PDB file of N, CA and C in Angstrom:
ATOM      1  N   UNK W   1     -28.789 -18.526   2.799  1.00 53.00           N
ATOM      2  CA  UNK W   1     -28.896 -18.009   1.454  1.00 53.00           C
ATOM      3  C   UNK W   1     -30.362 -18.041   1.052  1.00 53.00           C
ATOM      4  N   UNK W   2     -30.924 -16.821   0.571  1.00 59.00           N
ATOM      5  CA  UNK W   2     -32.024 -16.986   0.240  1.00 59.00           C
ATOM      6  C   UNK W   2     -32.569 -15.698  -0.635  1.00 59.00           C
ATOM      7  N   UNK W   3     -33.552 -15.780  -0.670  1.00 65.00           N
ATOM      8  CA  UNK W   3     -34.052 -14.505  -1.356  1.00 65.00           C
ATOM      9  C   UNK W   3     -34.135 -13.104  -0.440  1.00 65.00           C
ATOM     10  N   UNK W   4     -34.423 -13.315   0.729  1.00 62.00           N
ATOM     11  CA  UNK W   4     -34.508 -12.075   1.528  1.00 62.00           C
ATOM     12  C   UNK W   4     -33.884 -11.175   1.843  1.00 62.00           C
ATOM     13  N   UNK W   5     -33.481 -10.183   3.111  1.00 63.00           N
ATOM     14  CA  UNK W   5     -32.682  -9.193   2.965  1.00 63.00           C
ATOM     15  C   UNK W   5     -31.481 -10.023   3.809  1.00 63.00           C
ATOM     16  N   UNK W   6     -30.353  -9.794   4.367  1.00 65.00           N
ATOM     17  CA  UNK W   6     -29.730 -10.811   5.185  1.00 65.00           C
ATOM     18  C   UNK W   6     -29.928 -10.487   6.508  1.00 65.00           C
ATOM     19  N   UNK W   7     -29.818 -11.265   7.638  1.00 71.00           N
ATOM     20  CA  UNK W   7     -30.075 -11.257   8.644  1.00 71.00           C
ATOM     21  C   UNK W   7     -29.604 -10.289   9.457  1.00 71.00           C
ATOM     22  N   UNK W   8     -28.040  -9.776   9.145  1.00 87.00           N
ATOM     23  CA  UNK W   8     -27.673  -8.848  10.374  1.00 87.00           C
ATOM     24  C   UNK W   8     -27.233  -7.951   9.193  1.00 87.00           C
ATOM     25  N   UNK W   9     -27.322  -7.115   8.403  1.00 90.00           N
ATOM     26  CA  UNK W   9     -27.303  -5.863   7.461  1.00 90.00           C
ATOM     27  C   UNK W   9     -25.908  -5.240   8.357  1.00 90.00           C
ATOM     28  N   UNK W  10     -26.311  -4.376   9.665  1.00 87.00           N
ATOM     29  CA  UNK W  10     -25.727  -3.925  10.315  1.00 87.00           C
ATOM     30  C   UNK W  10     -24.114  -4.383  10.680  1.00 87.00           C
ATOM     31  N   UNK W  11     -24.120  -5.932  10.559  1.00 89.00           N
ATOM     32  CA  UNK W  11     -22.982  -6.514  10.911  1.00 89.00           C
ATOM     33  C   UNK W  11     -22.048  -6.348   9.937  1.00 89.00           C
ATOM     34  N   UNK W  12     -23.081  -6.794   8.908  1.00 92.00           N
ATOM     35  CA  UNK W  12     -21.805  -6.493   7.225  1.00 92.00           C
ATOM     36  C   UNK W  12     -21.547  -5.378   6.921  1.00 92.00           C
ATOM     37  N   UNK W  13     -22.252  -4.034   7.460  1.00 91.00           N
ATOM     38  CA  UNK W  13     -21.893  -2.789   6.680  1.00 91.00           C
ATOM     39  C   UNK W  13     -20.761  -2.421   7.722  1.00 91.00           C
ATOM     40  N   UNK W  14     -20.402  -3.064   9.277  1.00 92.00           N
ATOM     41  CA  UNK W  14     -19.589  -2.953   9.875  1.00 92.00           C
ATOM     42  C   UNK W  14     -18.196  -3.644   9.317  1.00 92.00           C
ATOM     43  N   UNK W  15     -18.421  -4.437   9.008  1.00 95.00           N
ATOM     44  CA  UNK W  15     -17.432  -5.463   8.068  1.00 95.00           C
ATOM     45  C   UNK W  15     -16.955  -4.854   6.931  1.00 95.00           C
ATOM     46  N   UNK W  16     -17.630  -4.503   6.019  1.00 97.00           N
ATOM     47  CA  UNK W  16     -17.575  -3.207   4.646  1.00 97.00           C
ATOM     48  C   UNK W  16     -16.839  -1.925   5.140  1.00 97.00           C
ATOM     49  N   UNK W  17     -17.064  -1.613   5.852  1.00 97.00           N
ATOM     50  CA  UNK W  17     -16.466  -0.367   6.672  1.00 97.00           C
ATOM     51  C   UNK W  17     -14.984  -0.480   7.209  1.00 97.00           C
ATOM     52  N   UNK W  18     -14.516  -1.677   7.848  1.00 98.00           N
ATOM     53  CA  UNK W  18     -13.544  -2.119   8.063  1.00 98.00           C
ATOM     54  C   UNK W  18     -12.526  -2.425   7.048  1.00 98.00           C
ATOM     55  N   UNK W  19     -13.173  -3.077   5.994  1.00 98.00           N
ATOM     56  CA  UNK W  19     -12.498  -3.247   4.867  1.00 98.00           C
ATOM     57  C   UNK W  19     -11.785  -2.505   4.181  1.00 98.00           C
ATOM     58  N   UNK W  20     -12.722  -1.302   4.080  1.00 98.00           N
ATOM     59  CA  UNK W  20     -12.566  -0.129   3.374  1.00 98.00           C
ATOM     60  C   UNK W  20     -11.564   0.561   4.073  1.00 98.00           C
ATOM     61  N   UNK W  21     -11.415   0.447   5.419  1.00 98.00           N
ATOM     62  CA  UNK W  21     -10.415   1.270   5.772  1.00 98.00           C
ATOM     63  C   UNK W  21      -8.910   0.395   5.828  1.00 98.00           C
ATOM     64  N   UNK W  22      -9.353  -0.690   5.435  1.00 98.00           N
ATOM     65  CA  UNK W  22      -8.017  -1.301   5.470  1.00 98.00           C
ATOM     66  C   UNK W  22      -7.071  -1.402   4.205  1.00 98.00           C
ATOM     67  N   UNK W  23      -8.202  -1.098   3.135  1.00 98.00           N
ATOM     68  CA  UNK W  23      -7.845  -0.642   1.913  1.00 98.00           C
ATOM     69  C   UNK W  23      -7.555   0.390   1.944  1.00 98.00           C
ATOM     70  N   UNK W  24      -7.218   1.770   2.263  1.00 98.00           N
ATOM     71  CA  UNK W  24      -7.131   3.013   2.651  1.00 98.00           C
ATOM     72  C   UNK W  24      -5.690   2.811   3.215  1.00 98.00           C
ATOM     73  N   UNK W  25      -5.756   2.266   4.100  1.00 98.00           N
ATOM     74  CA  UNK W  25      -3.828   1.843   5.173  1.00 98.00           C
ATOM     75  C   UNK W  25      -3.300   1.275   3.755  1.00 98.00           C
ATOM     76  N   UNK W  26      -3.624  -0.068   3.651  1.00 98.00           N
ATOM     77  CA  UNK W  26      -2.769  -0.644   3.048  1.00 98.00           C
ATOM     78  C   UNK W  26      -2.345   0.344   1.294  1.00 98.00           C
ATOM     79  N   UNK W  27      -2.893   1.063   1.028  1.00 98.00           N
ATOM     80  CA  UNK W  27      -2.691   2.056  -0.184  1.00 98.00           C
ATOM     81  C   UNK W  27      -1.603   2.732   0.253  1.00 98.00           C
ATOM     82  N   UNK W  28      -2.093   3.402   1.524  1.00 98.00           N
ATOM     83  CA  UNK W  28      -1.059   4.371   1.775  1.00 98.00           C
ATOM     84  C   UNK W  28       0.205   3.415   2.288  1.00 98.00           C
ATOM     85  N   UNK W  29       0.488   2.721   2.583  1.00 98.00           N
ATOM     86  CA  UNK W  29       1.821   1.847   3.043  1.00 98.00           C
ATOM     87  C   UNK W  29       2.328   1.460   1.620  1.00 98.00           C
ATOM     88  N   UNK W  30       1.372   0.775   0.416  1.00 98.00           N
ATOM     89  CA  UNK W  30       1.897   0.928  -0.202  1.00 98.00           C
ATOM     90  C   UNK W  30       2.815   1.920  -1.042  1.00 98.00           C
ATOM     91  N   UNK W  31       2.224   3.291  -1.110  1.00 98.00           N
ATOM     92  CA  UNK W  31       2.448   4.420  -1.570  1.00 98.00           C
ATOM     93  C   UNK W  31       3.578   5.103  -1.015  1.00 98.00           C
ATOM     94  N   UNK W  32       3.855   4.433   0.587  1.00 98.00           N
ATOM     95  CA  UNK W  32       4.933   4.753   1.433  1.00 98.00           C
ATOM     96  C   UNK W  32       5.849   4.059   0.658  1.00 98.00           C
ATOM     97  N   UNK W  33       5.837   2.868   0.634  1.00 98.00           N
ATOM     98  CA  UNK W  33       6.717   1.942   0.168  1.00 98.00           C
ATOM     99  C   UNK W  33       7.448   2.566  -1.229  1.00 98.00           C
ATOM    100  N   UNK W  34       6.589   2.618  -2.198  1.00 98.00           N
ATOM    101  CA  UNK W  34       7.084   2.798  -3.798  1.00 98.00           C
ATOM    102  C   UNK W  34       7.814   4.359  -3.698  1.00 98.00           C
ATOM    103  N   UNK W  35       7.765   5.212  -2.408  1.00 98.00           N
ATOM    104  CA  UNK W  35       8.719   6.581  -2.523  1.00 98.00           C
ATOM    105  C   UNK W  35       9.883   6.268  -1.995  1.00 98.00           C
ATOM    106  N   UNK W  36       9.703   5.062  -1.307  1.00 98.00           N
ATOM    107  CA  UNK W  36      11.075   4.407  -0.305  1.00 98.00           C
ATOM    108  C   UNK W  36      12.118   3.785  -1.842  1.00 98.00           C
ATOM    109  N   UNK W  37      11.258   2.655  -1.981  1.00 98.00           N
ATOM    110  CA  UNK W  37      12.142   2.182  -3.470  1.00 98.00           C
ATOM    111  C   UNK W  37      12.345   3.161  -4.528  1.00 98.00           C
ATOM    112  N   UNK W  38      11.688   4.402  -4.932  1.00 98.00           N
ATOM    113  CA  UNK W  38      12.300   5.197  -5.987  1.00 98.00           C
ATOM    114  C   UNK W  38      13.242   5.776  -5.335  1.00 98.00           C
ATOM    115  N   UNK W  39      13.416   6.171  -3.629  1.00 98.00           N
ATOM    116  CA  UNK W  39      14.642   6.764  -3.239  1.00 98.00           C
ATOM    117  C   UNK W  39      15.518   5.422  -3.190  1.00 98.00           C
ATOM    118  N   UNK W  40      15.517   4.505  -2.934  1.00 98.00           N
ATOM    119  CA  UNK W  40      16.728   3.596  -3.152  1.00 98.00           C
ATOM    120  C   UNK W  40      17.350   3.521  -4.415  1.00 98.00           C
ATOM    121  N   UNK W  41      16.326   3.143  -5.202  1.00 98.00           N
ATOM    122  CA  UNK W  41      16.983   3.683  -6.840  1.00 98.00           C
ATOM    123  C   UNK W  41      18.034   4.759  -6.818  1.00 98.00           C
ATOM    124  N   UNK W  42      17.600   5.539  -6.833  1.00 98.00           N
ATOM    125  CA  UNK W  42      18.102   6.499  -6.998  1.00 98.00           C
ATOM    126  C   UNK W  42      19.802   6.499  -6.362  1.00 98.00           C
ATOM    127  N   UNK W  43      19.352   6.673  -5.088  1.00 98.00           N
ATOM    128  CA  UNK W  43      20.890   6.289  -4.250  1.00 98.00           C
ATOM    129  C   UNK W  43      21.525   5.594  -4.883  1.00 98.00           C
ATOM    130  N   UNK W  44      20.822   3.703  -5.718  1.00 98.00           N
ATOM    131  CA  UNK W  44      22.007   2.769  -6.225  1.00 98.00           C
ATOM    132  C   UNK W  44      22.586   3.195  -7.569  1.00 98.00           C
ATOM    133  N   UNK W  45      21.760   4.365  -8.324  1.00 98.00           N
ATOM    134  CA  UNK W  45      22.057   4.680  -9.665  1.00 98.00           C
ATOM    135  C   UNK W  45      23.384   6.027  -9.233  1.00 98.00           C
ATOM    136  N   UNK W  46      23.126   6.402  -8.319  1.00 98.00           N
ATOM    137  CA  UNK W  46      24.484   7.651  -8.044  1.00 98.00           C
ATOM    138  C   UNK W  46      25.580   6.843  -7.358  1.00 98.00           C
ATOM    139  N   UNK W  47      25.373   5.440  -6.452  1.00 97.00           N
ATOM    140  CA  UNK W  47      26.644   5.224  -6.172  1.00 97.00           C
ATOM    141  C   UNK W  47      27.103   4.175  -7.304  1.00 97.00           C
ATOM    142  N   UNK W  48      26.464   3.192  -8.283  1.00 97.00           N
ATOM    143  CA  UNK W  48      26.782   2.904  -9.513  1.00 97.00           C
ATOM    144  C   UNK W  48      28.009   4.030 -10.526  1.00 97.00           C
ATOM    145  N   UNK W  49      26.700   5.382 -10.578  1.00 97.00           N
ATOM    146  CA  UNK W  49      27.834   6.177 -11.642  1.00 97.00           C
ATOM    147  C   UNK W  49      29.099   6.415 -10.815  1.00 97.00           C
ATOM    148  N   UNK W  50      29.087   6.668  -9.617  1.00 96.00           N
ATOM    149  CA  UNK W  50      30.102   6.787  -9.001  1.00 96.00           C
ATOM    150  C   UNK W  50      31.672   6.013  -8.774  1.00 96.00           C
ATOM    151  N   UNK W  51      31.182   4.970  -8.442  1.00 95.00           N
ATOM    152  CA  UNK W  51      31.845   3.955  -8.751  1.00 95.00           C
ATOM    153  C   UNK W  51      32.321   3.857 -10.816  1.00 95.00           C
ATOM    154  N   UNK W  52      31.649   3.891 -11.476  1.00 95.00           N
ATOM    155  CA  UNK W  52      31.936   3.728 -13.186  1.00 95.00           C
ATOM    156  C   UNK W  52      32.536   4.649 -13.095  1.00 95.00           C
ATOM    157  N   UNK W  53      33.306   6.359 -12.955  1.00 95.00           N
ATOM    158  CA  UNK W  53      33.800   7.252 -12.810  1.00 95.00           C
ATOM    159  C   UNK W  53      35.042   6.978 -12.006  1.00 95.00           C
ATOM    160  N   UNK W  54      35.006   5.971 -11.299  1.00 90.00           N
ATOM    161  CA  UNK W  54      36.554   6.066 -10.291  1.00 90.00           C
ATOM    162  C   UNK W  54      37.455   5.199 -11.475  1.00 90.00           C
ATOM    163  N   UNK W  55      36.688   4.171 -12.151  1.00 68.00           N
ATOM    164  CA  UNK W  55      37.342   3.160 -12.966  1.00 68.00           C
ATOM    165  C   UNK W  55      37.477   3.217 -14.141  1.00 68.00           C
TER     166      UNK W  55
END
């Protein structure tokens, strides 16, 4: 730690770079995910009414 520039620049912008793309996956998995759960919704809200309609 010091005042200067850091020692390997190159290493961290490799590190930064990595990051960034892992933020990028993990968005999109998330984004996978939340179309998966609005289609489950969905499915449990039609076999719900479905079921309230037989009874």
């Amino acid at each position: 730690m010091g005042l200067g520039a850091p020692a390997d620049i190159d290493e961290q912008r490799r590190t930064i770079t990595q990051l960034e793309q892992r933020n990028v996956d993990l968005a999109s998995r998330l984004e996978e995910r939340e179309v998966e759960l609005e289609a489950a919704r969905a499915a449990n809200r039609e076999l719900t009414r479905a079921l309230n309609q037989r009874g």
